[in-house]
Short mmCIF file of C-alpha atoms and ligand atoms in Angstrom, two decimals:
data_model
loop_
_atom_site.label_atom_id
_atom_site.label_comp_id
_atom_site.label_asym_id
_atom_site.label_seq_id
_atom_site.Cartn_x
_atom_site.Cartn_y
_atom_site.Cartn_z
CA UNK A 1 -28.67 -0.33 -16.00
CA UNK A 2 -27.11 2.85 -14.75
CA UNK A 3 -29.16 2.84 -11.58
CA UNK A 4 -27.93 -0.71 -10.90
CA UNK A 5 -24.39 0.49 -11.40
CA UNK A 6 -24.98 3.48 -9.13
CA UNK A 7 -26.32 1.18 -6.46
CA UNK A 8 -23.34 -1.13 -6.86
CA UNK A 9 -21.00 1.84 -6.55
CA UNK A 10 -22.80 3.11 -3.49
CA UNK A 11 -22.64 -0.34 -1.91
CA UNK A 12 -18.99 -0.71 -2.77
CA UNK A 13 -18.16 2.65 -1.33
CA UNK A 14 -19.98 2.10 1.92
CA UNK A 15 -19.27 -1.59 2.40
CA UNK A 16 -15.62 -1.55 1.47
CA UNK A 17 -14.71 1.65 3.25
CA UNK A 18 -16.93 4.42 4.52
CA UNK A 19 -15.32 7.80 4.77
CA UNK A 20 -13.61 8.84 7.95
CA UNK A 21 -16.23 11.51 8.43
CA UNK A 22 -18.94 8.85 8.51
CA UNK A 23 -17.36 6.71 11.21
CA UNK A 24 -18.56 8.48 14.37
CA UNK A 25 -22.10 8.75 13.00
CA UNK A 26 -22.26 5.02 12.35
CA UNK A 27 -20.88 4.18 15.77
CA UNK A 28 -23.31 6.55 17.50
CA UNK A 29 -26.32 5.15 15.67
CA UNK A 30 -25.45 1.65 16.99
CA UNK A 31 -25.50 2.84 20.60
CA UNK A 32 -28.80 4.63 20.06
CA UNK A 33 -30.81 1.69 18.70
CA UNK A 34 -29.66 -1.52 20.51
CA UNK A 35 -32.96 -3.45 20.32
CA UNK A 36 -31.39 -6.56 21.94
CA UNK A 37 -29.07 -4.78 24.35
CA UNK A 38 -30.94 -5.98 27.47
CA UNK A 39 -30.71 -9.69 26.60
CA UNK A 40 -28.45 -11.92 28.71
CA UNK A 41 -25.36 -13.38 26.98
CA UNK A 42 -26.87 -16.87 26.85
CA UNK A 43 -29.98 -15.52 25.15
CA UNK A 44 -27.91 -13.69 22.56
CA UNK A 45 -25.90 -16.87 21.83
CA UNK A 46 -29.11 -18.83 21.54
CA UNK A 47 -30.56 -16.33 19.05
CA UNK A 48 -27.35 -16.43 17.03
CA UNK A 49 -27.73 -20.21 16.80
CA UNK A 50 -31.35 -20.03 15.70
CA UNK A 51 -30.62 -17.22 13.26
CA UNK A 52 -32.84 -14.67 14.99
CA UNK A 53 -29.71 -12.57 15.45
CA UNK A 54 -26.98 -12.28 12.83
CA UNK A 55 -23.27 -11.85 13.27
CA UNK A 56 -22.98 -8.81 11.08
CA UNK A 57 -25.68 -6.90 13.00
CA UNK A 58 -24.46 -7.63 16.54
CA UNK A 59 -22.91 -4.20 17.16
CA UNK A 60 -26.13 -2.51 16.17
CA UNK A 61 -28.40 -4.98 17.96
CA UNK A 62 -26.46 -4.92 21.25
CA UNK A 63 -25.35 -1.30 21.14
CA UNK A 64 -21.98 -2.28 22.58
CA UNK A 65 -19.05 -3.00 20.30
CA UNK A 66 -16.86 -4.87 22.79
CA UNK A 67 -19.74 -7.06 23.94
CA UNK A 68 -20.58 -7.81 20.31
CA UNK A 69 -16.99 -8.93 19.67
CA UNK A 70 -16.95 -11.14 22.78
CA UNK A 71 -20.25 -12.84 21.98
CA UNK A 72 -19.38 -13.31 18.33
CA UNK A 73 -16.14 -15.03 19.40
CA UNK A 74 -18.05 -17.25 21.81
CA UNK A 75 -20.52 -18.19 19.15
CA UNK A 76 -17.83 -18.93 16.57
CA UNK A 77 -15.94 -20.97 19.20
CA UNK A 78 -19.05 -23.04 19.91
CA UNK A 79 -19.43 -24.01 16.25
CA UNK A 80 -16.39 -26.28 16.05
CA UNK A 81 -14.11 -27.91 18.60
CA UNK A 82 -11.06 -26.47 16.79
CA UNK A 83 -12.42 -22.93 17.09
CA UNK A 84 -12.02 -22.98 20.85
CA UNK A 85 -8.29 -22.52 20.65
CA UNK A 86 -8.91 -19.39 18.62
CA UNK A 87 -11.24 -18.05 21.25
CA UNK A 88 -8.56 -18.52 23.91
CA UNK A 89 -5.63 -17.16 21.92
CA UNK A 90 -6.77 -14.56 19.37
CA UNK A 91 -6.27 -11.18 21.04
CA UNK A 92 -9.35 -9.09 21.61
CA UNK A 93 -9.07 -7.17 24.89
CA UNK A 94 -7.82 -3.60 25.05
CA UNK A 95 -8.95 -2.52 21.61
CA UNK A 96 -11.40 0.26 20.81
CA UNK A 97 -13.84 -1.44 18.44
CA UNK A 98 -16.01 1.66 18.05
CA UNK A 99 -13.32 3.13 15.77
CA UNK A 100 -13.52 0.12 13.44
CA UNK A 101 -17.25 -0.42 13.04
CA UNK A 102 -18.73 0.68 9.75
CA UNK A 103 -15.31 1.79 8.52
CA UNK A 104 -12.55 -0.79 8.64
CA UNK A 105 -13.81 -4.30 9.35
CA UNK A 106 -16.96 -6.38 9.73
CA UNK A 107 -17.80 -9.46 11.83
CA UNK A 108 -14.95 -8.55 14.16
CA UNK A 109 -13.67 -11.28 16.51
CA UNK A 110 -10.43 -9.64 17.67
CA UNK A 111 -7.29 -8.10 16.30
CA UNK A 112 -3.94 -9.32 15.00
CA UNK A 113 -0.99 -7.97 16.98
CA UNK A 114 2.03 -7.45 14.76
CA UNK A 115 5.34 -6.28 16.22
CA UNK A 116 6.32 -2.76 15.18
CA UNK A 117 10.00 -1.95 14.86
CA UNK A 118 11.62 1.32 14.01
CA UNK A 119 14.37 2.04 11.48
CA UNK A 120 16.26 5.26 11.36
CA UNK A 121 16.97 8.00 11.45
CA UNK A 122 16.34 8.05 7.75
CA UNK A 123 17.95 11.29 6.62
CA UNK A 124 15.84 12.36 3.68
CA UNK A 125 15.50 15.75 2.04
CA UNK A 126 17.18 17.42 5.00
CA UNK A 127 14.85 15.86 7.58
CA UNK A 128 15.22 12.93 9.93
CA UNK A 129 12.52 10.29 10.07
CA UNK A 130 12.14 7.35 12.42
CA UNK A 131 10.32 4.85 10.21
CA UNK A 132 7.74 2.50 11.80
CA UNK A 133 7.70 -1.01 10.31
CA UNK A 134 5.14 -3.67 11.27
CA UNK A 135 6.51 -7.07 10.42
CA UNK A 136 7.04 -10.62 11.61
CA UNK A 137 10.07 -11.08 9.37
CA UNK A 138 13.18 -11.14 11.54
CA UNK A 139 16.10 -8.97 10.36
CA UNK A 140 14.00 -6.79 8.07
CA UNK A 141 14.04 -3.81 10.44
CA UNK A 142 17.68 -4.40 11.40
CA UNK A 143 18.69 -4.48 7.76
CA UNK A 144 16.72 -1.37 6.83
CA UNK A 145 18.28 0.31 9.84
CA UNK A 146 21.76 -0.54 8.57
CA UNK A 147 20.86 0.99 5.20
CA UNK A 148 19.59 4.13 6.96
CA UNK A 149 22.89 4.36 8.83
CA UNK A 150 24.97 4.15 5.68
CA UNK A 151 22.77 6.78 4.03
CA UNK A 152 22.96 9.10 7.06
CA UNK A 153 26.77 8.79 7.27
CA UNK A 154 26.92 9.72 3.58
CA UNK A 155 24.91 12.90 3.99
CA UNK A 156 21.39 11.59 3.42
CA UNK A 157 19.07 10.83 0.52
CA UNK A 158 17.11 13.11 -1.80
CA UNK A 159 13.75 12.49 -3.38
CA UNK A 160 11.30 14.03 -5.82
CA UNK A 161 7.62 13.39 -6.51
CA UNK A 162 7.33 13.18 -10.29
CA UNK A 163 3.57 12.73 -10.46
CA UNK A 164 0.65 12.68 -8.02
CA UNK A 165 -2.68 11.24 -9.10
CA UNK A 166 -4.96 8.41 -8.06
CA UNK A 167 -6.78 6.65 -10.90
CA UNK A 168 -10.07 4.89 -11.51
CA UNK A 169 -11.05 3.58 -14.93
CA UNK A 170 -14.67 2.62 -15.55
CA UNK A 171 -15.49 0.55 -18.62
CA UNK A 172 -18.49 1.49 -20.75
CA UNK A 173 -19.85 -0.33 -23.80
CA UNK A 174 -21.08 1.47 -26.89
CA UNK A 175 -23.42 -0.08 -29.50
CA UNK A 176 -20.53 -0.54 -31.95
CA UNK A 177 -16.91 0.38 -32.58
CA UNK A 178 -17.88 3.60 -34.36
CA UNK A 179 -19.78 4.68 -31.25
CA UNK A 180 -16.74 3.77 -29.13
CA UNK A 181 -14.51 5.92 -31.33
CA UNK A 182 -17.05 8.78 -31.14
CA UNK A 183 -17.01 8.68 -27.34
CA UNK A 184 -13.20 8.74 -27.32
CA UNK A 185 -13.29 11.73 -29.66
CA UNK A 186 -15.86 13.53 -27.52
CA UNK A 187 -13.70 13.20 -24.40
CA UNK A 188 -10.49 14.16 -26.17
CA UNK A 189 -11.51 16.69 -28.87
CA UNK A 190 -10.38 20.17 -27.85
CA UNK A 191 -10.41 18.84 -24.29
CA UNK A 192 -13.93 20.29 -24.00
CA UNK A 193 -15.48 16.93 -23.05
CA UNK A 194 -12.75 16.41 -20.50
CA UNK A 195 -13.27 19.91 -19.09
CA UNK A 196 -16.98 19.27 -18.63
CA UNK A 197 -16.29 15.97 -16.88
CA UNK A 198 -13.65 17.67 -14.73
CA UNK A 199 -16.09 20.21 -13.32
CA UNK A 200 -18.56 17.44 -12.39
CA UNK A 201 -15.79 15.25 -10.99
CA UNK A 202 -14.46 18.08 -8.83
CA UNK A 203 -17.91 19.01 -7.51
CA UNK A 204 -17.86 15.86 -5.34
CA UNK A 205 -14.98 16.88 -3.04
CA UNK A 206 -12.99 20.01 -2.29
CA UNK A 207 -9.82 17.89 -2.55
CA UNK A 208 -10.53 16.10 -5.84
CA UNK A 209 -8.83 17.72 -8.83
CA UNK A 210 -9.03 15.98 -12.20
CA UNK A 211 -5.65 15.83 -13.91
CA UNK A 212 -6.65 13.98 -17.05
CA UNK A 213 -8.56 11.13 -18.65
CA UNK A 214 -6.73 8.49 -20.66
CA UNK A 215 -9.10 6.77 -23.08
CA UNK A 216 -8.43 3.28 -24.46
CA UNK A 217 -10.77 1.43 -26.81
CA UNK A 218 -11.01 -2.35 -27.18
CA UNK A 219 -13.71 -3.29 -29.68
CA UNK A 220 -16.85 -1.43 -28.59
CA UNK A 221 -15.61 -1.20 -24.99
CA UNK A 222 -14.25 2.14 -23.85
CA UNK A 223 -11.96 2.42 -20.81
CA UNK A 224 -11.74 5.88 -19.28
CA UNK A 225 -8.79 6.17 -16.89
CA UNK A 226 -9.59 9.19 -14.69
CA UNK A 227 -6.57 10.55 -12.83
CA UNK A 228 -6.99 13.03 -10.02
CA UNK A 229 -5.24 14.65 -7.09
CA UNK A 230 -6.85 13.64 -3.78
CA UNK A 231 -5.15 15.79 -1.18
CA UNK A 232 -3.85 13.76 1.75
CA UNK A 233 -6.20 10.84 1.10
CA UNK A 234 -4.99 7.79 -0.79
CA UNK A 235 -8.03 8.64 -2.85
CA UNK A 236 -9.82 5.52 -4.05
CA UNK A 237 -13.15 6.48 -2.46
CA UNK A 238 -12.79 10.09 -3.50
CA UNK A 239 -11.99 9.28 -7.13
CA UNK A 240 -14.78 6.72 -7.32
CA UNK A 241 -17.33 9.34 -6.20
CA UNK A 242 -16.08 11.81 -8.80
CA UNK A 243 -16.13 9.18 -11.54
CA UNK A 244 -19.70 8.18 -10.66
CA UNK A 245 -20.84 11.78 -11.10
CA UNK A 246 -19.01 12.09 -14.43
CA UNK A 247 -20.56 8.82 -15.63
CA UNK A 248 -24.07 10.13 -14.88
CA UNK A 249 -23.42 13.01 -17.23
CA UNK A 250 -21.88 10.77 -19.91
CA UNK A 251 -24.93 8.53 -19.73
CA UNK A 252 -27.22 11.49 -20.41
CA UNK A 253 -25.01 12.61 -23.30
CA UNK A 254 -24.69 9.10 -24.80
CA UNK A 255 -28.00 7.39 -24.00
CA UNK A 256 -26.95 4.17 -25.75
CA UNK A 257 -23.87 3.86 -23.60
CA UNK A 258 -23.90 0.94 -21.17
CA UNK A 259 -21.87 1.32 -17.97
CA UNK A 260 -20.39 -2.14 -17.49
CA UNK A 261 -18.36 -1.48 -14.35
CA UNK A 262 -17.12 1.47 -12.30
CA UNK A 263 -13.74 -0.28 -12.40
CA UNK A 264 -12.64 -1.75 -15.71
CA UNK A 265 -9.18 -2.87 -14.46
CA UNK A 266 -7.40 -0.23 -16.53
CA UNK A 267 -7.10 1.66 -13.19
CA UNK A 268 -5.25 -0.71 -12.15
CA UNK A 269 -5.95 -1.39 -8.49
CA UNK A 270 -4.23 -4.25 -6.64
CA UNK A 271 -3.15 -6.18 -9.73
CA UNK A 272 0.12 -6.18 -11.63
CA UNK A 273 -0.13 -4.02 -14.76
CA UNK A 274 2.05 -2.27 -17.28
CA UNK A 275 -0.11 0.88 -17.20
CA UNK A 276 0.81 1.62 -13.57
CA UNK A 277 4.46 0.89 -14.22
CA UNK A 278 4.54 3.24 -17.21
CA UNK A 279 2.05 6.00 -16.29
CA UNK A 280 2.17 5.71 -12.50
CA UNK A 281 -0.61 5.53 -9.92
CA UNK A 282 -0.71 7.46 -6.66
CA UNK A 283 2.66 9.07 -6.15
CA UNK A 284 5.54 8.48 -8.57
CA UNK A 285 8.75 8.99 -6.61
CA UNK A 286 12.48 8.88 -7.32
CA UNK A 287 14.97 8.78 -4.48
CA UNK A 288 18.76 8.67 -4.56
CA UNK A 289 21.86 8.65 -2.41
CA UNK A 290 25.60 8.65 -2.93
CA UNK A 291 27.45 6.38 -0.50
CA UNK A 292 31.12 7.13 -0.06
CA UNK A 293 33.48 4.27 -0.72
CA UNK A 294 34.78 3.98 2.85
CA UNK A 295 31.20 3.70 4.15
CA UNK A 296 30.45 1.02 1.56
CA UNK A 297 33.51 -0.82 2.88
CA UNK A 298 33.08 -0.26 6.63
CA UNK A 299 29.29 -0.23 7.16
CA UNK A 300 28.15 -2.38 4.26
CA UNK A 301 31.20 -4.67 4.17
CA UNK A 302 31.49 -4.68 0.41
CA UNK A 303 32.68 -2.55 -2.51
CA UNK A 304 30.81 -0.25 -4.87
CA UNK A 305 31.99 -2.24 -7.90
CA UNK A 306 30.67 -5.47 -6.45
CA UNK A 307 27.33 -3.85 -5.60
CA UNK A 308 26.96 -2.44 -9.11
CA UNK A 309 27.80 -5.82 -10.61
CA UNK A 310 25.32 -7.81 -8.49
CA UNK A 311 22.63 -5.17 -8.99
CA UNK A 312 22.98 -5.27 -12.76
CA UNK A 313 22.97 -9.01 -13.03
CA UNK A 314 20.26 -9.68 -10.45
CA UNK A 315 17.89 -6.71 -10.44
CA UNK A 316 18.12 -5.80 -14.13
CA UNK A 317 19.18 -8.85 -16.13
CA UNK A 318 17.57 -11.36 -13.77
CA UNK A 319 14.24 -9.55 -13.74
CA UNK A 320 14.42 -9.16 -17.53
CA UNK A 321 14.92 -12.92 -17.85
CA UNK A 322 11.93 -13.42 -15.55
CA UNK A 323 9.79 -11.13 -17.75
CA UNK A 324 9.06 -8.93 -14.76
CA UNK A 325 6.89 -5.80 -14.75
CA UNK A 326 8.31 -3.40 -12.20
CA UNK A 327 10.21 -6.06 -10.29
CA UNK A 328 13.66 -4.63 -10.89
CA UNK A 329 14.57 -4.68 -7.23
CA UNK A 330 15.63 -7.06 -4.48
CA UNK A 331 12.86 -6.79 -1.88
CA UNK A 332 11.05 -3.43 -2.11
CA UNK A 333 7.78 -5.20 -1.19
CA UNK A 334 9.23 -6.15 2.22
CA UNK A 335 9.70 -2.53 3.23
CA UNK A 336 6.53 -1.23 1.57
CA UNK A 337 4.38 -3.88 3.29
CA UNK A 338 5.89 -3.20 6.72
CA UNK A 339 5.46 0.59 6.47
CA UNK A 340 1.94 0.20 5.00
CA UNK A 341 0.75 -2.06 7.81
CA UNK A 342 2.25 0.22 10.46
CA UNK A 343 0.73 3.43 9.05
CA UNK A 344 -2.76 2.18 8.15
CA UNK A 345 -2.35 1.97 4.40
CA UNK A 346 -4.13 -0.63 2.28
CA UNK A 347 -1.76 -3.63 2.32
CA UNK A 348 -3.28 -5.07 -0.88
CA UNK A 349 -1.89 -2.09 -2.75
CA UNK A 350 1.61 -3.36 -2.08
CA UNK A 351 1.10 -5.19 -5.41
CA UNK A 352 1.72 -2.03 -7.40
CA UNK A 353 3.19 0.23 -4.72
CA UNK A 354 6.26 -2.00 -4.46
CA UNK A 355 7.10 -1.88 -8.15
CA UNK A 356 10.56 -0.40 -8.17
CA UNK A 357 13.69 -0.09 -10.28
CA UNK A 358 16.82 -0.14 -8.14
CA UNK A 359 19.73 1.36 -10.08
CA UNK A 360 23.37 1.45 -9.07
CA UNK A 361 26.47 2.87 -10.70
CA UNK A 362 29.81 4.03 -9.45
CA UNK A 363 30.00 7.76 -8.75
CA UNK A 364 32.04 10.28 -10.71
CA UNK A 365 35.26 9.28 -8.92
CA UNK A 366 34.68 5.68 -9.95
CA UNK A 367 34.63 4.57 -6.31
CA UNK A 368 31.54 5.87 -4.52
CA UNK A 369 28.18 4.23 -4.99
CA UNK A 370 25.47 6.23 -6.76
CA UNK A 371 22.17 4.52 -6.07
CA UNK A 372 18.52 5.29 -6.76
CA UNK A 373 15.07 3.76 -6.53
CA UNK A 374 12.30 4.70 -8.97
CA UNK A 375 8.83 3.86 -7.72
CA UNK A 376 5.97 4.98 -9.99
CA UNK A 377 2.95 3.79 -7.99
CA UNK A 378 3.17 4.54 -4.27
CA UNK A 379 -0.45 4.67 -3.06
CA UNK A 380 -0.58 6.27 0.36
CA UNK A 381 -2.71 8.62 2.43
CA UNK A 382 -2.55 10.25 5.85
CA UNK A 383 -6.33 10.62 6.17
CA UNK A 384 -9.04 8.03 5.49
CA UNK A 385 -8.76 4.25 5.41
CA UNK A 386 -6.89 2.75 8.35
CA UNK A 387 -4.98 5.94 9.15
CA UNK A 388 -7.49 7.10 11.78
CA UNK A 389 -7.01 4.00 13.95
CA UNK A 390 -5.21 4.73 17.21
CA UNK A 391 -2.00 2.76 16.67
CA UNK A 392 -1.72 3.50 12.96
CA UNK A 393 -2.28 7.19 13.71
CA UNK A 394 0.49 7.00 16.34
CA UNK A 395 2.83 5.56 13.70
CA UNK A 396 2.01 8.51 11.44
CA UNK A 397 2.66 10.81 14.41
CA UNK A 398 6.11 9.26 14.73
CA UNK A 399 6.78 10.51 11.20
CA UNK A 400 5.10 13.86 11.89
CA UNK A 401 2.66 13.14 9.07
CA UNK A 402 -0.70 12.43 10.67
CA UNK A 403 -3.89 13.82 9.11
CA UNK A 404 -4.30 16.79 6.79
CA UNK A 405 -1.25 18.90 6.04
CA UNK A 406 -1.67 22.50 7.16
CA UNK A 407 0.67 23.76 4.41
CA UNK A 408 -1.12 22.51 1.29
CA UNK A 409 -3.49 19.57 0.70
CA UNK A 410 -1.45 16.52 -0.15
CA UNK A 411 1.83 17.61 1.44
CA UNK A 412 1.58 14.92 4.13
CA UNK A 413 0.69 12.15 1.70
CA UNK A 414 3.48 13.14 -0.67
CA UNK A 415 5.98 13.27 2.21
CA UNK A 416 4.84 9.79 3.29
CA UNK A 417 5.41 8.53 -0.26
CA UNK A 418 8.94 9.97 -0.14
CA UNK A 419 9.54 8.24 3.20
CA UNK A 420 8.38 4.94 1.67
CA UNK A 421 10.83 5.41 -1.21
CA UNK A 422 13.65 6.44 1.17
CA UNK A 423 13.04 3.38 3.34
CA UNK A 424 13.06 1.15 0.27
CA UNK A 425 16.36 2.77 -0.75
CA UNK A 426 17.80 1.83 2.65
CA UNK A 427 16.39 -1.71 2.54
CA UNK A 428 17.67 -2.30 -0.98
CA UNK A 429 21.11 -0.96 -0.11
CA UNK A 430 21.47 -3.27 2.87
CA UNK A 431 20.22 -6.48 1.28
CA UNK A 432 22.16 -5.90 -1.93
CA UNK A 433 25.27 -5.29 0.17
CA UNK A 434 24.77 -8.60 1.96
CA UNK A 435 24.46 -10.37 -1.37
CA UNK A 436 27.44 -8.52 -2.83
CA UNK A 437 29.54 -9.23 0.27
CA UNK A 438 28.77 -12.94 -0.03
CA UNK A 439 29.64 -12.82 -3.71
CA UNK A 440 32.86 -10.99 -3.00
CA UNK A 441 33.99 -13.47 -0.38
CA UNK A 442 33.16 -16.44 -2.58
CA UNK A 443 34.88 -15.07 -5.67
CA UNK A 444 38.03 -14.21 -3.71
CA UNK A 445 38.15 -17.68 -2.33
CA UNK A 446 37.60 -19.29 -5.69
CA UNK A 447 39.83 -17.09 -7.77
CA UNK A 448 42.76 -16.48 -5.47
CA UNK A 449 43.58 -19.97 -4.27
CA UNK A 450 42.17 -23.04 -2.68
CA UNK A 451 41.46 -22.04 0.93
CA UNK A 452 42.97 -23.77 3.91
CA UNK A 453 40.58 -25.45 6.31
CA UNK A 454 40.93 -22.50 8.67
CA UNK A 455 40.02 -20.02 5.90
CA UNK A 456 37.09 -22.13 4.81
CA UNK A 457 35.68 -21.98 8.32
CA UNK A 458 36.28 -18.23 8.39
CA UNK A 459 34.46 -17.80 5.07
CA UNK A 460 31.52 -19.84 6.24
CA UNK A 461 31.34 -17.68 9.33
CA UNK A 462 31.25 -14.49 7.27
CA UNK A 463 28.54 -15.87 5.00
CA UNK A 464 26.67 -17.13 8.04
CA UNK A 465 26.76 -13.64 9.55
CA UNK A 466 25.18 -12.25 6.43
CA UNK A 467 22.50 -14.90 6.22
CA UNK A 468 19.80 -13.00 8.05
CA UNK A 469 20.03 -10.31 5.38
CA UNK A 470 19.51 -12.91 2.69
CA UNK A 471 16.49 -14.34 4.42
CA UNK A 472 14.64 -11.10 3.81
CA UNK A 473 14.44 -11.69 0.12
CA UNK A 474 11.02 -12.78 -1.06
P1 ADP B 1 -9.96 7.57 0.23
O1 ADP B 1 -10.48 8.45 -0.85
O2 ADP B 1 -8.48 7.56 0.34
O3 ADP B 1 -10.56 6.23 0.21
P2 ADP B 1 -11.67 8.51 2.33
O4 ADP B 1 -12.76 8.87 1.41
O5 ADP B 1 -11.87 7.38 3.27
O6 ADP B 1 -10.30 8.26 1.58
O7 ADP B 1 -11.19 9.78 3.18
C1 ADP B 1 -11.05 11.01 2.66
C2 ADP B 1 -11.98 11.90 3.47
O8 ADP B 1 -11.20 12.78 4.26
C3 ADP B 1 -12.86 12.74 2.58
O9 ADP B 1 -14.13 12.78 3.14
C4 ADP B 1 -12.20 14.11 2.63
O10 ADP B 1 -13.12 15.16 2.46
C5 ADP B 1 -11.59 14.14 4.02
N1 ADP B 1 -10.38 14.97 4.15
C6 ADP B 1 -10.10 15.78 5.18
N2 ADP B 1 -8.91 16.40 5.01
C7 ADP B 1 -8.40 15.95 3.84
C8 ADP B 1 -7.20 16.20 3.12
N3 ADP B 1 -6.27 17.04 3.55
N4 ADP B 1 -7.04 15.56 1.94
C9 ADP B 1 -7.96 14.71 1.48
N5 ADP B 1 -9.10 14.43 2.11
C10 ADP B 1 -9.35 15.03 3.29
#
């Protein structure tokens, strides 16, 4: 059983995402073999049709990544009349496919160009960041930019990383509930079990540092949530390797233990969960700013009191009514997704990375706006994954956060997590202001008096001007 699991883990690790270090080796080995490299295009297409050649092996068989992409597109286009439009319009020229093969994507037929805008400067922790955002949602960058401006004019934002640890939770099955309890005890008693597992876990990478194991039992199933620091990598591959090694040892110690899955969903990766919201996953970050009243009025066109009111009713009460987990915000996912796509993060992790509580209150003078975002599960890296790709790497360069930090492992990834939180702060501020401004205008009109026709038109114009902001909301 264990060997099957090991194989599955190995396959998952290599198929889903090989390490950055592996990429050049894989690409080189393709150019070296190329058993069908001398065939003419027509012959290759013919062999694809007969099944003698397969799509997923084309790079290896032809020894030329760009040629493989072109012929795969041609073959796909020939399969259906409707595919021909794709072959004309899906971009594929001018991209270095060698960097992708064996690392980021399979069966490649092109690439998806997404516009990249920039918001900033985001003044955060005494530094200025120009934030890259890849999006097709009009107004998102403009709105985040407006939030950045209000923050900068107010002296900037401040952030803190409360916790830093990627998690992976395998599920193992014991013969009975007593065995499950015994395993929990072994891991937790005097921390000696955990210490043993930590040394094995950490032997798999110089960056992996085990921070703890949270054990939950359900019947005879035991869920072991390993949490570890992973340097500047987002860390899923790294943690999975460490966990596999620890599981080998556990299997020897508990021969009747059955490893059901390397991931038992108590991790929790790419799914909504209370455990991430409460315990955090990746980087847990808080970020705040105090916006002076005149800036709330002039730049954001509203008042602090109105913002606090709308925030309470919408982001807190509204999300409570909806039974939300971590959705106590207006549109954090918009900003997280745009920054993730631009900087080569895993976009599927927006599910938990965008959980966020946006809080607003009036400052000590009763007039300024004191605002914060609390984001417990920002999963980012500046090495590994998509971060090594040329454009994504350039976006990280824009932030000054590409690759390994020379100061201490993890400094770049933590700084990127702070930038994500700071950008969300700006995006939340701007959209909430648009909503509050609309609310303010409407309530004045309703409460003060019945407007004249001229005033009605003026009001509509103001609301119309704010509409793009509203459109950002998911
Ligand atoms: P992930 O664990 O996020 O999936 P990868 O395994 O794809 O990431 O990439 C991490 C790789 O980068 C590992 O092989 C690791 O040894 C290497 N690496 C180089 N510098 C660093 C660093 N500063 N922090 C973390 N990993 C690093």
